[in-house]
Amino acid sequence: MTAAAQTRLEAELAELAGSVPDPELPVLTLAELGVMRGVTMHEDGHVEVTLTPTYTGCPAIEAMSADIERALTGHGIPDVRVTTVLSPAWSTDDITAEGRRKLAEFGIAPPRPHSAGGPVPLTLSVRCPNCGSTDTELLSRFSSTACKALRRCVACREPFDHFKEL
Amino acid sequence: MSSTGTESTTATAAVLALGDDALILSHRLGEWAGHAPVLEEEVALANIALDLLGQARILLSMAGDEDELAFLREERSFRNLQLVEQPNGDFAHTIARQLYFSLYQHELYTELAAGNGPFAPLAAKAVKETAYHRDHAEQWTLRLGDGTEESRSRMRAALDALWRFTGEMFQPVDGLDVDPAALETRWLAALGAVLDRAGLALPEGPRTGAWAAGAGRQGLHTEPFGRLLAEMQHLHRSHPGASW
């Protein structure tokens, strides 16, 4: 009887939680980043939101949890619990097309699609988010956050972050 | 509160082995902050340390309270490899330690990820990170081995110095469902290939044995480990129960 209503409420809450901006890349929502795994309304009235981390050590996960709790509490849900799940592991392929577009607009080269597991061999070119040139070079596989690599555009000489493939 | 030590179940032995490896190496790599030779490298080592810390938190939480396990255990209760507790030394020592360990961890996690045991979800996640750690260590091994005479001799000295700590990685651990001999074969093959490309030879000499180090998994550690623990645990022990 209430199953349909609950599902609708869950969908509504999932959309709300998914619209929370990523704390480190605020141009992206958590849904666009692909880290939202589900929202469940439990019998005792508490709402469980499941998230998956981008990297196991990603410190943003705690801020994400707090932001989701705040968003749902503000929507009238008194008891919100955010849990993290590891499996199936998050991949940069989980970033939505809209998320990729926003990353590029924000000056971060989006990740390339995967073929196999592990780091992608650096044969496909990464496009400079500033001038659009594909003539770019890797400076370091590690950058300002765990999920990014540092590159430089050979054409316009600007350094830029690349959301590296995982 | 769960007990944090003496009555380890077999599952706990494996959890502590993997968790302590990640925790202690993370701490060692963190010591490079503010001291790395170039900014990019500082960031890279801190990123690798952060990945390992994330793995350690998940693993130690499988065995009990992560903070209690990290900050309130005595030296003899830690089950990490002696390799990961070795001091950073010069940059070549850090890279040699990274090369030995990341090749091992990557092979180990690849195997655990393919199974359906308790470590499979974490391993499936972490193996994607360890691929980058391995790549980082390999790139530096090539640069140092194939660089100047100075860099080459330092890399060779570092590989030799840490060689005796590598046998321990392939001793069986209770609760860890892998074939150590097969793991060792794959590790040696991968290591040999990198060193060959770098123009470096596989070190000689025993990697285990009565004389050699190799009892970290039993809680026996080398002299530098006590100082590491003192620094890592000092703040937590000085302010019991403190929070932000």
XYZ file of C-alpha atoms in Angstrom:
410
model
C 0.000 0.000 0.000
C 2.662 2.481 0.958
C 5.226 0.838 -1.271
C 4.519 3.118 -4.233
C 4.510 6.226 -2.052
C 7.761 5.197 -0.445
C 9.359 4.589 -3.782
C 8.305 8.009 -4.914
C 9.670 9.551 -1.720
C 12.888 7.610 -2.106
C 13.244 8.824 -5.669
C 12.650 12.360 -4.546
C 15.230 12.047 -1.757
C 17.701 10.401 -4.105
C 17.386 13.350 -6.444
C 17.864 15.752 -3.557
C 20.917 13.911 -2.219
C 22.305 13.562 -5.742
C 22.043 17.299 -6.317
C 24.462 18.050 -3.451
C 27.658 19.554 -4.926
C 30.944 17.705 -4.584
C 32.942 19.445 -1.820
C 36.175 19.522 -3.833
C 34.735 19.971 -7.324
C 31.646 22.077 -6.608
C 30.761 22.323 -10.310
C 29.766 18.661 -10.158
C 26.897 17.170 -8.223
C 27.336 13.872 -6.444
C 25.005 12.266 -8.985
C 27.138 13.557 -11.871
C 30.266 12.280 -10.148
C 28.587 8.875 -9.986
C 29.175 8.205 -6.284
C 25.496 7.922 -5.252
C 24.488 4.301 -4.832
C 20.960 4.535 -3.433
C 18.462 5.889 -0.950
C 16.389 3.544 1.208
C 13.542 4.434 3.539
C 13.647 1.972 6.427
C 10.685 0.697 8.446
C 11.745 2.578 11.576
C 11.666 5.830 9.638
C 15.368 6.432 9.138
C 16.673 7.110 5.668
C 19.834 5.380 4.547
C 21.902 6.925 1.791
C 24.667 4.793 0.300
C 27.736 6.386 -1.231
C 30.876 4.941 -2.758
C 34.240 6.713 -2.451
C 36.223 7.716 -5.530
C 39.494 6.699 -3.834
C 39.665 4.675 -0.603
C 41.475 7.525 1.125
C 39.334 10.310 -0.317
C 38.899 12.783 2.562
C 35.908 14.398 0.833
C 33.665 11.475 1.751
C 33.090 12.879 5.230
C 32.114 16.277 3.889
C 29.822 14.588 1.359
C 28.098 12.652 4.140
C 27.608 15.783 6.234
C 26.256 17.730 3.247
C 23.786 14.976 2.368
C 22.600 14.758 5.952
C 22.091 18.510 6.013
C 20.191 18.502 2.719
C 17.818 15.721 3.734
C 17.348 16.978 7.286
C 16.425 20.337 5.806
C 13.834 18.513 3.748
C 12.168 17.229 6.903
C 13.835 13.860 7.305
C 14.785 13.610 10.986
C 17.061 10.568 10.857
C 19.530 10.327 7.976
C 22.381 7.836 7.942
C 24.997 7.830 5.227
C 26.877 4.595 4.705
C 29.732 3.925 2.316
C 30.015 0.851 0.143
C 33.071 -0.297 -1.804
C 31.604 -2.798 -4.192
C 31.261 -2.495 -7.118
C 34.256 -0.165 -7.134
C 33.734 3.346 -8.478
C 35.230 4.061 -11.863
C 35.704 7.296 -13.777
C 33.322 5.722 -16.308
C 30.615 6.424 -13.674
C 30.947 10.174 -14.267
C 27.970 11.246 -16.381
C 28.253 12.936 -19.777
C 26.995 16.158 -18.220
C 29.609 15.781 -15.487
C 32.354 15.444 -18.083
C 31.140 18.524 -19.916
C 31.154 20.554 -16.696
C 34.650 19.356 -15.770
C 36.035 20.536 -19.104
C 34.219 23.846 -18.732
C 35.742 24.211 -15.250
C 39.257 23.756 -16.694
C 39.779 20.099 -15.780
C 40.324 17.652 -18.612
C 37.742 14.873 -18.145
C 38.814 11.227 -17.831
C 39.017 9.123 -20.959
C 36.780 6.063 -21.241
C 38.269 2.753 -20.181
C 39.306 -0.163 -22.264
C 40.922 -2.356 -19.621
C 41.637 -2.172 -15.879
C 44.392 -0.077 -14.351
C 45.925 3.077 -15.707
C 45.144 3.701 -19.351
C 48.278 3.621 -21.490
C 49.000 7.222 -22.366
C 48.418 6.862 -26.042
C 45.039 8.555 -26.350
C 45.562 12.290 -26.246
C 44.144 14.465 -23.494
C 42.661 17.701 -24.772
C 43.766 20.993 -23.181
C 40.709 22.507 -21.449
C 42.018 26.014 -22.135
C 42.820 26.071 -25.849
C 41.531 22.709 -27.040
C 44.859 21.450 -28.362
C 45.491 17.722 -28.153
C 49.239 18.346 -27.920
C 49.582 17.977 -24.150
C 52.133 16.280 -21.921
C 52.104 14.607 -18.528
C 53.936 16.448 -15.746
C 52.961 14.184 -12.873
C 50.533 11.326 -12.380
C 49.544 12.875 -9.057
C 48.126 16.332 -8.511
C 46.113 18.526 -6.137
C 43.719 15.739 -5.192
C 43.980 11.958 -5.383
C 41.742 11.833 -8.463
C 43.779 14.165 -10.672
C 47.002 14.154 -12.679
C 48.972 17.262 -13.641
C 49.492 17.976 -17.340
C 50.747 20.847 -19.493
C 49.565 22.034 -22.868
C 52.422 22.201 -25.356
C 50.486 24.653 -27.552
C 49.377 27.304 -25.026
C 51.869 26.313 -22.264
C 49.174 26.323 -19.576
C 49.375 23.626 -16.912
C 46.062 21.937 -16.153
C 44.531 19.167 -14.077
C 43.349 15.980 -15.699
C 40.789 13.791 -13.957
C 42.803 10.598 -14.284
C 41.234 7.306 -15.242
C 40.401 4.904 -12.436
C 34.863 -2.373 23.097
C 36.452 -5.111 21.135
C 39.729 -6.554 22.276
C 42.600 -5.277 20.213
C 45.188 -7.882 20.293
C 46.192 -11.042 21.971
C 43.316 -13.358 21.005
C 43.611 -12.848 17.274
C 41.394 -14.999 15.130
C 42.858 -16.173 11.851
C 40.818 -13.579 9.982
C 42.212 -10.892 12.255
C 45.764 -11.997 11.521
C 45.244 -11.347 7.810
C 43.395 -8.080 8.413
C 46.206 -6.788 10.617
C 48.896 -7.914 8.189
C 47.367 -5.993 5.275
C 46.101 -3.096 7.385
C 49.384 -2.543 9.211
C 51.375 -2.684 5.966
C 49.215 0.105 4.562
C 49.196 2.170 7.760
C 52.919 2.052 8.414
C 53.987 2.683 4.833
C 51.514 5.556 4.694
C 53.162 7.079 7.741
C 56.650 6.669 6.291
C 55.634 8.294 2.996
C 53.975 11.114 4.900
C 57.372 11.926 6.407
C 58.408 13.206 2.972
C 55.965 16.112 3.231
C 58.072 19.249 3.201
C 61.225 17.334 2.269
C 60.697 15.851 -1.198
C 63.170 16.826 -3.925
C 60.549 18.543 -6.112
C 57.002 19.740 -5.567
C 55.435 17.211 -7.947
C 57.110 14.418 -6.044
C 55.958 15.772 -2.723
C 52.400 15.708 -4.021
C 52.822 12.241 -5.528
C 54.168 10.673 -2.323
C 51.451 12.342 -0.245
C 48.799 11.053 -2.662
C 50.138 7.513 -2.417
C 50.244 7.841 1.373
C 46.619 8.973 1.342
C 45.523 5.958 -0.727
C 47.312 3.661 1.722
C 45.770 5.408 4.702
C 42.313 4.909 3.206
C 43.025 1.217 2.729
C 44.365 0.974 6.295
C 41.239 2.578 7.754
C 38.946 0.148 5.987
C 41.075 -2.857 6.905
C 41.597 -1.950 10.556
C 37.879 -1.227 10.907
C 37.272 -4.839 9.903
C 39.229 -5.910 13.000
C 37.989 -3.394 15.555
C 38.194 0.308 16.339
C 40.577 1.866 13.812
C 41.929 4.518 16.183
C 42.512 2.093 19.028
C 44.296 -0.278 16.685
C 46.473 2.408 15.125
C 47.320 4.461 18.182
C 47.069 2.248 21.243
C 48.769 -0.980 20.240
C 52.292 -1.764 21.389
C 55.077 -2.518 18.938
C 54.811 -6.296 19.370
C 51.134 -6.252 18.320
C 51.819 -4.768 14.888
C 51.874 -7.277 12.038
C 53.339 -5.205 9.203
C 56.264 -6.320 7.087
C 59.616 -5.079 8.295
C 60.105 -3.695 4.778
C 57.495 -0.963 5.171
C 58.863 0.288 8.496
C 62.360 0.866 7.104
C 63.393 4.538 7.186
C 62.965 6.640 4.054
C 66.734 6.933 3.583
C 67.666 8.834 0.455
C 65.162 9.115 -2.393
C 66.478 5.923 -3.981
C 65.759 3.989 -0.772
C 62.204 5.260 -0.755
C 61.766 4.278 -4.400
C 63.307 0.831 -3.876
C 60.935 0.248 -0.954
C 58.023 1.454 -3.108
C 59.070 -0.787 -5.976
C 59.338 -3.923 -3.836
C 56.130 -3.215 -1.949
C 53.871 -1.883 -4.697
C 54.709 -4.805 -6.995
C 53.817 -7.149 -4.129
C 50.671 -5.295 -3.106
C 49.447 -5.004 -6.664
C 49.925 -8.713 -7.367
C 48.344 -9.620 -4.021
C 45.307 -7.361 -4.453
C 44.811 -8.500 -8.039
C 44.494 -12.038 -6.743
C 42.279 -11.106 -3.784
C 40.018 -9.035 -6.045
C 39.436 -12.028 -8.291
C 38.286 -14.193 -5.374
C 35.179 -13.925 -3.227
C 36.749 -13.759 0.247
C 36.363 -10.984 2.812
C 39.022 -8.838 1.132
C 37.562 -8.928 -2.377
C 35.560 -5.637 -2.236
C 38.491 -3.636 -0.843
C 40.996 -5.318 -3.144
C 38.851 -4.604 -6.222
C 38.817 -0.953 -5.218
C 42.432 -0.664 -4.098
C 43.982 -2.527 -7.006
C 43.184 0.428 -9.247
C 45.125 2.675 -6.892
C 48.054 0.297 -6.478
C 48.398 0.228 -10.276
C 49.333 3.918 -10.063
C 51.697 3.322 -7.130
C 53.437 0.593 -9.059
C 53.676 2.746 -12.138
C 55.160 5.593 -10.076
C 57.829 3.319 -8.576
C 58.667 1.788 -11.950
C 59.039 5.158 -13.677
C 61.435 6.347 -10.977
C 63.399 3.102 -11.041
C 63.926 3.580 -14.769
C 64.987 7.193 -14.325
C 67.400 6.496 -11.478
C 68.791 3.272 -12.936
C 69.198 4.747 -16.378
C 70.222 8.226 -15.186
C 73.618 9.416 -13.998
C 76.344 7.281 -12.479
C 75.406 8.784 -9.115
C 71.693 7.974 -9.382
C 72.473 4.526 -10.666
C 74.825 3.652 -7.830
C 72.396 4.985 -5.245
C 69.530 2.980 -6.702
C 71.675 -0.140 -6.756
C 72.717 0.410 -3.118
C 69.082 0.907 -2.081
C 67.888 -2.230 -3.858
C 70.676 -4.219 -2.199
C 70.019 -2.774 1.255
C 66.312 -3.640 1.263
C 66.608 -6.989 -0.501
C 66.805 -8.963 2.730
C 63.368 -7.683 3.765
C 61.594 -9.038 0.690
C 61.395 -12.741 1.590
C 58.878 -12.030 4.311
C 56.236 -10.939 1.813
C 55.831 -14.525 0.675
C 55.425 -16.264 3.993
C 51.899 -17.635 4.476
C 49.519 -15.543 6.575
C 46.586 -17.165 8.402
C 43.347 -16.172 6.735
C 44.944 -14.862 3.559
C 43.740 -17.081 0.761
C 46.605 -16.796 -1.721
C 49.346 -19.096 -2.923
C 52.556 -17.436 -1.651
C 54.817 -19.379 -4.006
C 52.839 -18.339 -7.087
C 52.728 -14.757 -5.808
C 56.498 -14.795 -5.389
C 57.018 -16.115 -8.910
C 54.903 -13.314 -10.386
C 56.619 -10.709 -8.187
C 60.091 -11.840 -9.226
C 59.116 -11.820 -12.891
C 57.666 -8.308 -12.681
C 60.624 -7.004 -10.695
C 63.137 -8.618 -13.020
C 61.474 -7.003 -16.038
C 61.617 -3.496 -14.527
C 65.196 -3.819 -13.337
C 66.228 -5.158 -16.701
C 64.770 -2.116 -18.456
C 66.498 0.128 -15.912
C 69.856 -1.514 -16.583
C 69.988 -2.833 -13.026
C 70.580 -6.392 -11.907
C 68.424 -8.321 -9.498
C 70.210 -8.093 -6.108
C 71.972 -11.174 -4.854
C 71.982 -12.689 -1.407
C 69.364 -14.337 0.737
C 65.927 -12.820 1.140
C 65.064 -14.859 4.197
C 66.652 -17.341 6.551
C 67.759 -17.624 10.135
C 70.036 -14.609 9.987
C 67.722 -12.405 8.007
C 65.031 -10.054 9.131
C 61.581 -11.335 8.404
C 59.382 -11.649 11.415
C 57.216 -8.553 11.208
C 54.187 -10.753 10.668
C 54.908 -12.294 14.086
C 55.261 -8.922 15.748
C 59.050 -8.718 15.732
C 60.234 -5.411 14.361
C 63.445 -3.605 13.568
C 64.957 -0.852 15.650
C 63.626 2.142 13.646
C 60.026 0.998 14.152
C 59.910 2.095 17.796
C 60.710 5.675 16.859
C 58.103 5.639 14.096
C 55.439 4.451 16.537
C 56.458 7.026 19.133
C 55.905 9.795 16.623
C 52.722 8.327 15.144
C 51.057 7.586 18.481
C 52.344 10.446 20.610
C 49.498 12.903 20.050
C 46.705 10.391 20.542
C 48.259 9.005 23.699
C 48.948 12.485 25.126
C 45.311 13.514 24.810
C 43.173 10.431 25.441
C 39.650 10.785 24.123
C 40.268 14.218 22.606
C 38.148 15.237 19.642
C 37.758 18.268 17.418
